[in-house]
PDB file of C-alpha atoms and ligand atoms in Angstrom:
ATOM      1  CA  MET A 146     -18.922 -44.014 -28.219  1.00  0.00           C
ATOM      2  CA  PRO A 147     -15.676 -42.200 -27.644  1.00  0.00           C
ATOM      3  CA  GLY A 148     -14.685 -44.859 -26.163  1.00  0.00           C
ATOM      4  CA  THR A 149     -15.372 -47.357 -28.344  1.00  0.00           C
ATOM      5  CA  ARG A 150     -13.376 -44.756 -31.218  1.00  0.00           C
ATOM      6  CA  ILE A 151     -10.469 -44.863 -29.244  1.00  0.00           C
ATOM      7  CA  ARG A 152      -9.676 -48.799 -28.650  1.00  0.00           C
ATOM      8  CA  THR A 153     -10.502 -49.317 -32.379  1.00  0.00           C
ATOM      9  CA  LEU A 154      -7.657 -47.018 -33.413  1.00  0.00           C
ATOM     10  CA  ALA A 155      -5.325 -48.641 -30.558  1.00  0.00           C
ATOM     11  CA  LEU A 156      -6.640 -52.449 -31.890  1.00  0.00           C
ATOM     12  CA  ALA A 157      -5.542 -50.942 -35.166  1.00  0.00           C
ATOM     13  CA  ALA A 158      -2.506 -49.253 -34.910  1.00  0.00           C
ATOM     14  CA  ALA A 159      -1.534 -52.140 -32.146  1.00  0.00           C
ATOM     15  CA  ALA A 160      -2.470 -54.445 -35.942  1.00  0.00           C
ATOM     16  CA  VAL A 161      -0.047 -52.605 -37.933  1.00  0.00           C
ATOM     17  CA  LEU A 162       2.093 -52.693 -34.685  1.00  0.00           C
ATOM     18  CA  ALA A 163       2.498 -56.284 -35.549  1.00  0.00           C
ATOM     19  CA  ALA A 164       2.752 -56.604 -39.178  1.00  0.00           C
ATOM     20  CA  VAL A 165       5.951 -54.430 -39.273  1.00  0.00           C
ATOM     21  CA  THR A 166       7.710 -55.955 -35.961  1.00  0.00           C
ATOM     22  CA  LEU A 167       6.437 -60.233 -36.859  1.00  0.00           C
ATOM     23  CA  PRO A 168       8.784 -60.506 -39.509  1.00  0.00           C
ATOM     24  CA  THR A 169      12.129 -58.785 -38.320  1.00  0.00           C
ATOM     25  CA  THR A 170      11.544 -61.499 -34.987  1.00  0.00           C
ATOM     26  CA  THR A 171      14.149 -64.299 -35.962  1.00  0.00           C
ATOM     27  CA  ALA A 172      12.949 -67.674 -36.224  1.00  0.00           C
ATOM     28  CA  ALA A 173      14.484 -68.623 -33.079  1.00  0.00           C
ATOM     29  CA  THR A 174      13.120 -66.384 -31.099  1.00  0.00           C
ATOM     30  CA  ALA A 175       9.255 -66.520 -31.694  1.00  0.00           C
ATOM     31  CA  ASN A 176       7.472 -68.663 -29.781  1.00  0.00           C
ATOM     32  CA  ALA A 177       6.217 -71.206 -31.832  1.00  0.00           C
ATOM     33  CA  SER A 178       3.576 -73.171 -31.509  1.00  0.00           C
ATOM     34  CA  THR A 179       3.062 -76.619 -32.719  1.00  0.00           C
ATOM     35  CA  ALA A 180       0.354 -79.635 -32.792  1.00  0.00           C
ATOM     36  CA  TYR A 181       1.454 -81.142 -29.771  1.00  0.00           C
ATOM     37  CA  ASP A 182       1.168 -78.285 -27.420  1.00  0.00           C
ATOM     38  CA  ASP A 183      -2.330 -78.911 -26.037  1.00  0.00           C
ATOM     39  CA  THR A 184      -1.203 -82.697 -25.744  1.00  0.00           C
ATOM     40  CA  TYR A 185       2.411 -83.529 -25.628  1.00  0.00           C
ATOM     41  CA  TYR A 186       3.511 -80.674 -23.830  1.00  0.00           C
ATOM     42  CA  GLN A 187       0.877 -79.569 -21.562  1.00  0.00           C
ATOM     43  CA  ASP A 188       3.220 -79.482 -18.985  1.00  0.00           C
ATOM     44  CA  ALA A 189       5.392 -77.470 -20.463  1.00  0.00           C
ATOM     45  CA  LEU A 190       3.808 -74.768 -21.321  1.00  0.00           C
ATOM     46  CA  GLY A 191       4.046 -71.674 -19.549  1.00  0.00           C
ATOM     47  CA  LYS A 192       7.297 -72.403 -17.119  1.00  0.00           C
ATOM     48  CA  THR A 193       9.949 -70.644 -17.932  1.00  0.00           C
ATOM     49  CA  GLY A 194      13.906 -71.559 -16.653  1.00  0.00           C
ATOM     50  CA  PRO A 195      14.213 -74.912 -14.865  1.00  0.00           C
ATOM     51  CA  GLU A 196      10.786 -75.261 -13.906  1.00  0.00           C
ATOM     52  CA  LEU A 197      10.860 -75.331 -18.085  1.00  0.00           C
ATOM     53  CA  LYS A 198      13.741 -78.076 -17.504  1.00  0.00           C
ATOM     54  CA  SER A 199      11.686 -80.018 -15.217  1.00  0.00           C
ATOM     55  CA  ALA A 200       8.790 -80.406 -17.278  1.00  0.00           C
ATOM     56  CA  LEU A 201      10.021 -80.894 -20.459  1.00  0.00           C
ATOM     57  CA  HIS A 202      12.813 -84.113 -18.756  1.00  0.00           C
ATOM     58  CA  THR A 203       9.980 -85.710 -17.681  1.00  0.00           C
ATOM     59  CA  ILE A 204       7.526 -85.557 -20.598  1.00  0.00           C
ATOM     60  CA  ILE A 205      10.486 -86.995 -22.786  1.00  0.00           C
ATOM     61  CA  SER A 206      11.739 -89.379 -20.484  1.00  0.00           C
ATOM     62  CA  LYS A 207       8.391 -90.886 -21.066  1.00  0.00           C
ATOM     63  CA  GLN A 208      10.161 -93.319 -24.675  1.00  0.00           C
ATOM     64  CA  THR A 209      10.907 -96.762 -26.136  1.00  0.00           C
ATOM     65  CA  LYS A 210      14.676 -97.363 -26.272  1.00  0.00           C
ATOM     66  CA  LEU A 211      16.151 -98.877 -28.680  1.00  0.00           C
ATOM     67  CA  SER A 212      19.305-101.634 -28.784  1.00  0.00           C
ATOM     68  CA  TYR A 213      22.281-100.676 -30.376  1.00  0.00           C
ATOM     69  CA  ASP A 214      21.399-102.852 -33.398  1.00  0.00           C
ATOM     70  CA  GLY A 215      18.329-101.637 -33.899  1.00  0.00           C
ATOM     71  CA  VAL A 216      19.973 -98.247 -34.561  1.00  0.00           C
ATOM     72  CA  TRP A 217      21.260 -99.033 -38.036  1.00  0.00           C
ATOM     73  CA  ASN A 218      17.574 -99.596 -39.546  1.00  0.00           C
ATOM     74  CA  ALA A 219      16.357 -96.691 -37.502  1.00  0.00           C
ATOM     75  CA  LEU A 220      18.824 -94.535 -39.643  1.00  0.00           C
ATOM     76  CA  LYS A 221      17.937 -95.582 -42.176  1.00  0.00           C
ATOM     77  CA  THR A 222      14.623 -94.406 -41.854  1.00  0.00           C
ATOM     78  CA  THR A 223      15.552 -91.039 -39.662  1.00  0.00           C
ATOM     79  CA  ASP A 224      18.248 -90.259 -41.966  1.00  0.00           C
ATOM     80  CA  GLN A 225      16.390 -90.773 -45.725  1.00  0.00           C
ATOM     81  CA  ASP A 226      18.181 -88.625 -48.393  1.00  0.00           C
ATOM     82  CA  PRO A 227      14.335 -86.867 -49.689  1.00  0.00           C
ATOM     83  CA  ASN A 228      15.575 -87.049 -53.220  1.00  0.00           C
ATOM     84  CA  ASN A 229      16.827 -90.799 -52.930  1.00  0.00           C
ATOM     85  CA  SER A 230      14.971 -93.275 -50.721  1.00  0.00           C
ATOM     86  CA  ASN A 231      18.130 -95.711 -51.415  1.00  0.00           C
ATOM     87  CA  ASN A 232      20.920 -93.284 -49.605  1.00  0.00           C
ATOM     88  CA  VAL A 233      21.116 -91.420 -45.989  1.00  0.00           C
ATOM     89  CA  ILE A 234      22.324 -88.127 -45.970  1.00  0.00           C
ATOM     90  CA  LEU A 235      25.933 -88.004 -43.592  1.00  0.00           C
ATOM     91  CA  ILE A 236      25.114 -85.222 -40.715  1.00  0.00           C
ATOM     92  CA  TYR A 237      28.881 -83.848 -41.128  1.00  0.00           C
ATOM     93  CA  SER A 238      29.678 -83.931 -44.760  1.00  0.00           C
ATOM     94  CA  GLY A 239      26.251 -83.417 -46.427  1.00  0.00           C
ATOM     95  CA  VAL A 240      26.720 -86.464 -48.759  1.00  0.00           C
ATOM     96  CA  SER A 241      24.224 -88.430 -49.681  1.00  0.00           C
ATOM     97  CA  ARG A 242      25.384 -92.476 -49.282  1.00  0.00           C
ATOM     98  CA  ALA A 243      24.359 -95.898 -49.568  1.00  0.00           C
ATOM     99  CA  LYS A 244      22.009 -97.083 -46.940  1.00  0.00           C
ATOM    100  CA  SER A 245      23.745-100.496 -47.395  1.00  0.00           C
ATOM    101  CA  LEU A 246      27.082 -99.244 -46.577  1.00  0.00           C
ATOM    102  CA  ASN A 247      26.699 -99.274 -43.306  1.00  0.00           C
ATOM    103  CA  GLY A 248      29.748-100.171 -41.850  1.00  0.00           C
ATOM    104  CA  GLY A 249      33.158-100.091 -40.293  1.00  0.00           C
ATOM    105  CA  ASP A 250      35.059 -99.611 -43.245  1.00  0.00           C
ATOM    106  CA  SER A 251      36.739 -96.754 -45.162  1.00  0.00           C
ATOM    107  CA  GLY A 252      33.840 -95.319 -47.339  1.00  0.00           C
ATOM    108  CA  ASP A 253      31.502 -96.750 -45.205  1.00  0.00           C
ATOM    109  CA  TRP A 254      28.834 -94.854 -42.904  1.00  0.00           C
ATOM    110  CA  ASN A 255      28.589 -95.431 -39.719  1.00  0.00           C
ATOM    111  CA  ARG A 256      26.798 -93.943 -36.567  1.00  0.00           C
ATOM    112  CA  GLU A 257      27.948 -90.723 -35.160  1.00  0.00           C
ATOM    113  CA  HIS A 258      27.064 -90.917 -31.534  1.00  0.00           C
ATOM    114  CA  VAL A 259      26.746 -86.515 -31.482  1.00  0.00           C
ATOM    115  CA  TRP A 260      27.147 -86.266 -28.048  1.00  0.00           C
ATOM    116  CA  ALA A 261      30.277 -88.052 -27.604  1.00  0.00           C
ATOM    117  CA  LYS A 262      29.521 -91.542 -26.098  1.00  0.00           C
ATOM    118  CA  SER A 263      33.071 -90.415 -24.104  1.00  0.00           C
ATOM    119  CA  HIS A 264      31.391 -87.985 -22.370  1.00  0.00           C
ATOM    120  CA  GLY A 265      29.972 -89.331 -19.560  1.00  0.00           C
ATOM    121  CA  ASP A 266      31.447 -92.629 -20.653  1.00  0.00           C
ATOM    122  CA  PHE A 267      28.238 -94.176 -21.426  1.00  0.00           C
ATOM    123  CA  GLY A 268      28.932 -96.572 -23.716  1.00  0.00           C
ATOM    124  CA  THR A 269      26.256 -98.156 -26.691  1.00  0.00           C
ATOM    125  CA  THR A 270      24.344-100.508 -23.650  1.00  0.00           C
ATOM    126  CA  THR A 271      20.485 -99.195 -24.432  1.00  0.00           C
ATOM    127  CA  GLY A 272      20.240 -95.286 -23.016  1.00  0.00           C
ATOM    128  CA  PRO A 273      22.081 -92.217 -24.420  1.00  0.00           C
ATOM    129  CA  GLY A 274      24.492 -94.260 -26.446  1.00  0.00           C
ATOM    130  CA  THR A 275      21.369 -95.399 -28.172  1.00  0.00           C
ATOM    131  CA  ASP A 276      18.938 -92.484 -28.078  1.00  0.00           C
ATOM    132  CA  LEU A 277      18.284 -91.371 -31.862  1.00  0.00           C
ATOM    133  CA  HIS A 278      17.761 -87.876 -31.204  1.00  0.00           C
ATOM    134  CA  HIS A 279      21.639 -87.487 -31.349  1.00  0.00           C
ATOM    135  CA  LEU A 280      22.573 -90.601 -33.466  1.00  0.00           C
ATOM    136  CA  ARG A 281      23.038 -89.232 -36.757  1.00  0.00           C
ATOM    137  CA  PRO A 282      25.259 -91.219 -40.191  1.00  0.00           C
ATOM    138  CA  GLU A 283      28.223 -90.450 -41.111  1.00  0.00           C
ATOM    139  CA  ASP A 284      31.394 -91.088 -42.711  1.00  0.00           C
ATOM    140  CA  VAL A 285      33.862 -93.239 -40.763  1.00  0.00           C
ATOM    141  CA  THR A 286      36.758 -91.681 -41.518  1.00  0.00           C
ATOM    142  CA  VAL A 287      34.627 -88.070 -40.459  1.00  0.00           C
ATOM    143  CA  ASN A 288      33.589 -90.191 -38.127  1.00  0.00           C
ATOM    144  CA  SER A 289      37.028 -91.299 -36.513  1.00  0.00           C
ATOM    145  CA  ILE A 290      38.365 -87.481 -37.035  1.00  0.00           C
ATOM    146  CA  ARG A 291      35.207 -85.889 -34.932  1.00  0.00           C
ATOM    147  CA  GLY A 292      36.757 -88.006 -32.141  1.00  0.00           C
ATOM    148  CA  ASN A 293      35.131 -86.848 -29.190  1.00  0.00           C
ATOM    149  CA  LYS A 294      35.951 -83.471 -29.521  1.00  0.00           C
ATOM    150  CA  ASP A 295      33.965 -80.424 -28.156  1.00  0.00           C
ATOM    151  CA  PHE A 296      31.921 -77.633 -29.999  1.00  0.00           C
ATOM    152  CA  ASP A 297      33.261 -75.017 -30.700  1.00  0.00           C
ATOM    153  CA  GLU A 298      34.509 -72.481 -33.872  1.00  0.00           C
ATOM    154  CA  GLY A 299      37.478 -72.549 -36.453  1.00  0.00           C
ATOM    155  CA  GLY A 300      40.641 -74.963 -36.988  1.00  0.00           C
ATOM    156  CA  SER A 301      41.139 -76.370 -40.364  1.00  0.00           C
ATOM    157  CA  ALA A 302      38.529 -77.703 -43.134  1.00  0.00           C
ATOM    158  CA  VAL A 303      37.960 -81.669 -42.389  1.00  0.00           C
ATOM    159  CA  PRO A 304      39.094 -83.808 -45.383  1.00  0.00           C
ATOM    160  CA  ASN A 305      35.907 -84.908 -47.099  1.00  0.00           C
ATOM    161  CA  GLY A 306      33.648 -83.116 -44.343  1.00  0.00           C
ATOM    162  CA  GLY A 307      31.491 -80.624 -46.000  1.00  0.00           C
ATOM    163  CA  GLY A 308      32.887 -77.654 -44.789  1.00  0.00           C
ATOM    164  CA  SER A 309      33.187 -78.861 -41.042  1.00  0.00           C
ATOM    165  CA  LEU A 310      36.322 -77.728 -39.592  1.00  0.00           C
ATOM    166  CA  THR A 311      38.529 -78.776 -36.921  1.00  0.00           C
ATOM    167  CA  ASP A 312      41.503 -78.421 -34.259  1.00  0.00           C
ATOM    168  CA  ALA A 313      43.049 -80.136 -32.075  1.00  0.00           C
ATOM    169  CA  ASP A 314      40.877 -80.024 -29.643  1.00  0.00           C
ATOM    170  CA  SER A 315      37.055 -78.924 -30.750  1.00  0.00           C
ATOM    171  CA  PHE A 316      34.697 -79.886 -33.926  1.00  0.00           C
ATOM    172  CA  GLU A 317      32.528 -76.811 -35.945  1.00  0.00           C
ATOM    173  CA  PRO A 318      29.869 -78.655 -38.179  1.00  0.00           C
ATOM    174  CA  ARG A 319      29.188 -76.999 -41.835  1.00  0.00           C
ATOM    175  CA  ASP A 320      26.615 -74.792 -41.468  1.00  0.00           C
ATOM    176  CA  ALA A 321      23.639 -76.457 -42.637  1.00  0.00           C
ATOM    177  CA  VAL A 322      23.707 -78.677 -39.453  1.00  0.00           C
ATOM    178  CA  LYS A 323      25.214 -75.595 -36.663  1.00  0.00           C
ATOM    179  CA  GLY A 324      21.468 -75.815 -35.110  1.00  0.00           C
ATOM    180  CA  ASP A 325      20.911 -79.755 -35.610  1.00  0.00           C
ATOM    181  CA  VAL A 326      23.772 -80.546 -33.275  1.00  0.00           C
ATOM    182  CA  ALA A 327      22.943 -77.485 -30.761  1.00  0.00           C
ATOM    183  CA  ARG A 328      19.211 -78.919 -30.149  1.00  0.00           C
ATOM    184  CA  MET A 329      20.663 -82.162 -30.628  1.00  0.00           C
ATOM    185  CA  ILE A 330      23.472 -81.870 -27.718  1.00  0.00           C
ATOM    186  CA  LEU A 331      20.362 -79.904 -25.673  1.00  0.00           C
ATOM    187  CA  TYR A 332      18.187 -82.179 -25.918  1.00  0.00           C
ATOM    188  CA  MET A 333      20.257 -85.091 -24.162  1.00  0.00           C
ATOM    189  CA  ALA A 334      21.755 -82.500 -21.765  1.00  0.00           C
ATOM    190  CA  VAL A 335      17.481 -82.496 -20.882  1.00  0.00           C
ATOM    191  CA  ARG A 336      16.926 -85.792 -20.923  1.00  0.00           C
ATOM    192  CA  TYR A 337      19.752 -87.486 -18.774  1.00  0.00           C
ATOM    193  CA  GLU A 338      19.573 -85.847 -15.372  1.00  0.00           C
ATOM    194  CA  GLY A 339      21.591 -88.227 -13.548  1.00  0.00           C
ATOM    195  CA  ASP A 340      18.012 -90.447 -12.332  1.00  0.00           C
ATOM    196  CA  ASP A 341      18.638 -93.182 -14.194  1.00  0.00           C
ATOM    197  CA  ALA A 342      22.054 -95.178 -14.792  1.00  0.00           C
ATOM    198  CA  PHE A 343      23.327 -92.783 -16.841  1.00  0.00           C
ATOM    199  CA  ALA A 344      25.605 -89.732 -15.778  1.00  0.00           C
ATOM    200  CA  ASP A 345      23.902 -86.251 -15.600  1.00  0.00           C
ATOM    201  CA  LEU A 346      24.693 -85.133 -19.193  1.00  0.00           C
ATOM    202  CA  GLU A 347      25.096 -80.683 -19.156  1.00  0.00           C
ATOM    203  CA  PRO A 348      26.607 -78.333 -21.514  1.00  0.00           C
ATOM    204  CA  ASN A 349      30.007 -75.664 -20.217  1.00  0.00           C
ATOM    205  CA  GLU A 350      31.722 -73.582 -21.666  1.00  0.00           C
ATOM    206  CA  SER A 351      34.673 -76.193 -21.589  1.00  0.00           C
ATOM    207  CA  VAL A 352      36.422 -77.442 -25.029  1.00  0.00           C
ATOM    208  CA  ASP A 353      38.822 -80.103 -22.669  1.00  0.00           C
ATOM    209  CA  ASN A 354      35.662 -81.853 -21.021  1.00  0.00           C
ATOM    210  CA  GLY A 355      36.861 -85.225 -21.950  1.00  0.00           C
ATOM    211  CA  SER A 356      35.503 -88.021 -20.267  1.00  0.00           C
ATOM    212  CA  ALA A 357      33.477 -85.435 -17.830  1.00  0.00           C
ATOM    213  CA  PRO A 358      29.619 -86.048 -18.387  1.00  0.00           C
ATOM    214  CA  TYR A 359      29.750 -82.190 -19.966  1.00  0.00           C
ATOM    215  CA  ILE A 360      30.100 -81.190 -23.440  1.00  0.00           C
ATOM    216  CA  GLY A 361      30.850 -77.457 -24.933  1.00  0.00           C
ATOM    217  CA  LYS A 362      30.112 -74.608 -25.128  1.00  0.00           C
ATOM    218  CA  LEU A 363      27.339 -73.607 -24.667  1.00  0.00           C
ATOM    219  CA  ALA A 364      27.329 -70.447 -25.805  1.00  0.00           C
ATOM    220  CA  VAL A 365      28.823 -71.355 -29.220  1.00  0.00           C
ATOM    221  CA  LEU A 366      25.810 -74.414 -29.307  1.00  0.00           C
ATOM    222  CA  LYS A 367      22.833 -70.842 -28.573  1.00  0.00           C
ATOM    223  CA  LYS A 368      24.734 -69.123 -31.297  1.00  0.00           C
ATOM    224  CA  TRP A 369      25.021 -72.034 -33.910  1.00  0.00           C
ATOM    225  CA  SER A 370      20.539 -73.059 -32.824  1.00  0.00           C
ATOM    226  CA  ALA A 371      19.822 -69.148 -33.247  1.00  0.00           C
ATOM    227  CA  GLU A 372      21.575 -69.337 -36.959  1.00  0.00           C
ATOM    228  CA  ASP A 373      20.297 -72.693 -37.961  1.00  0.00           C
ATOM    229  CA  PRO A 374      16.984 -72.485 -36.909  1.00  0.00           C
ATOM    230  CA  PRO A 375      15.330 -76.546 -37.666  1.00  0.00           C
ATOM    231  CA  ASP A 376      14.328 -76.628 -41.252  1.00  0.00           C
ATOM    232  CA  ALA A 377      12.392 -79.463 -43.217  1.00  0.00           C
ATOM    233  CA  PHE A 378      14.546 -82.606 -42.842  1.00  0.00           C
ATOM    234  CA  GLU A 379      15.354 -82.315 -38.762  1.00  0.00           C
ATOM    235  CA  LYS A 380      11.500 -81.297 -38.117  1.00  0.00           C
ATOM    236  CA  ASN A 381      10.413 -84.691 -40.323  1.00  0.00           C
ATOM    237  CA  ARG A 382      13.433 -86.981 -38.223  1.00  0.00           C
ATOM    238  CA  ASN A 383      11.965 -85.277 -34.675  1.00  0.00           C
ATOM    239  CA  GLU A 384       8.371 -86.555 -36.647  1.00  0.00           C
ATOM    240  CA  VAL A 385       9.769 -89.747 -37.442  1.00  0.00           C
ATOM    241  CA  ILE A 386      11.511 -90.583 -33.860  1.00  0.00           C
ATOM    242  CA  TYR A 387       8.213 -89.730 -32.353  1.00  0.00           C
ATOM    243  CA  THR A 388       5.216 -92.043 -34.129  1.00  0.00           C
ATOM    244  CA  THR A 389       7.990 -94.693 -35.263  1.00  0.00           C
ATOM    245  CA  TYR A 390      10.604 -95.508 -33.561  1.00  0.00           C
ATOM    246  CA  GLN A 391      11.091 -93.568 -29.609  1.00  0.00           C
ATOM    247  CA  HIS A 392       7.710 -92.058 -28.897  1.00  0.00           C
ATOM    248  CA  ASN A 393       9.452 -88.954 -27.751  1.00  0.00           C
ATOM    249  CA  ARG A 394       9.925 -85.409 -28.920  1.00  0.00           C
ATOM    250  CA  ASN A 395      13.060 -83.221 -29.342  1.00  0.00           C
ATOM    251  CA  PRO A 396      11.818 -79.497 -27.511  1.00  0.00           C
ATOM    252  CA  PHE A 397      13.897 -77.617 -29.084  1.00  0.00           C
ATOM    253  CA  ILE A 398      13.564 -78.957 -32.161  1.00  0.00           C
ATOM    254  CA  ASP A 399       9.386 -78.222 -31.977  1.00  0.00           C
ATOM    255  CA  HIS A 400       9.907 -74.541 -29.420  1.00  0.00           C
ATOM    256  CA  PRO A 401      13.870 -73.183 -30.684  1.00  0.00           C
ATOM    257  CA  GLU A 402      13.167 -70.708 -28.378  1.00  0.00           C
ATOM    258  CA  TRP A 403      13.337 -72.842 -25.119  1.00  0.00           C
ATOM    259  CA  VAL A 404      16.664 -72.626 -25.781  1.00  0.00           C
ATOM    260  CA  GLU A 405      17.110 -69.619 -24.540  1.00  0.00           C
ATOM    261  CA  SER A 406      15.044 -69.757 -21.230  1.00  0.00           C
ATOM    262  CA  VAL A 407      16.145 -73.524 -20.237  1.00  0.00           C
ATOM    263  CA  TYR A 408      19.769 -72.493 -20.971  1.00  0.00           C
TER     264      TYR A 408
HETATM  265 CA1   CA B 289      40.100 -75.607 -30.908  1.00  0.00          CA
HETATM  266 CA1   CA B 290      19.903 -77.204 -40.044  1.00  0.00          CA
HETATM  267 CA1   CA B 291      21.146 -83.120 -17.823  1.00  0.00          CA
END
């Protein structure tokens, strides 16, 4: 039958086209699928824009919350060096350092709030200030250099910063964690919508947000997310937080294409 032959040819052409075009699609824009799509993300799939954001907010707001003291031990698991179980990886420096050196002295690592806790003034009471999805080990001195700066490109090298840059009003993390930082910020923005005891956190295009509940620059963060798609370390960390600690996930690690859909 001629119709069948045409359909067969069309299917073959589509298959060739798919084979040609798929590899050129970047990981960040391809529609990811995860083992959680039919369960955890059931109410979000198929949605876009504000509807997707709202659905994700509801989903990820169901979580177990940690005390700030409990964060120390959690980070020793979530950020463990895959090559040395005695160590954690420091986010901006990229250095592997002994888990036992957690503390507040020079040479120690402490708990970096990637969403700077002064932006929205949520402190370290149980809530956004203890949310593992944006807490990372970092060298005490490098952490204080980052301070509460917004994220943007440019500046001079941060001493022992692993290639991170800073200037008077912004911080640029090393390339390998640019996407991690972007996805952590956007997780916080979707998780915290002002419907609990805390501020509605949102990204914007400013680098002088101070104590306002905003972090910039959104356009730069979106670029970073596309340039640095989730790797095994970031995915594992999301998994450990979900299974062992908070029982919620960072949707932008599972579905990087949702960055463009929500923001
Ligand atoms: Ca700047
Ligand atoms: Ca990365
Ligand atoms: Ca928000």
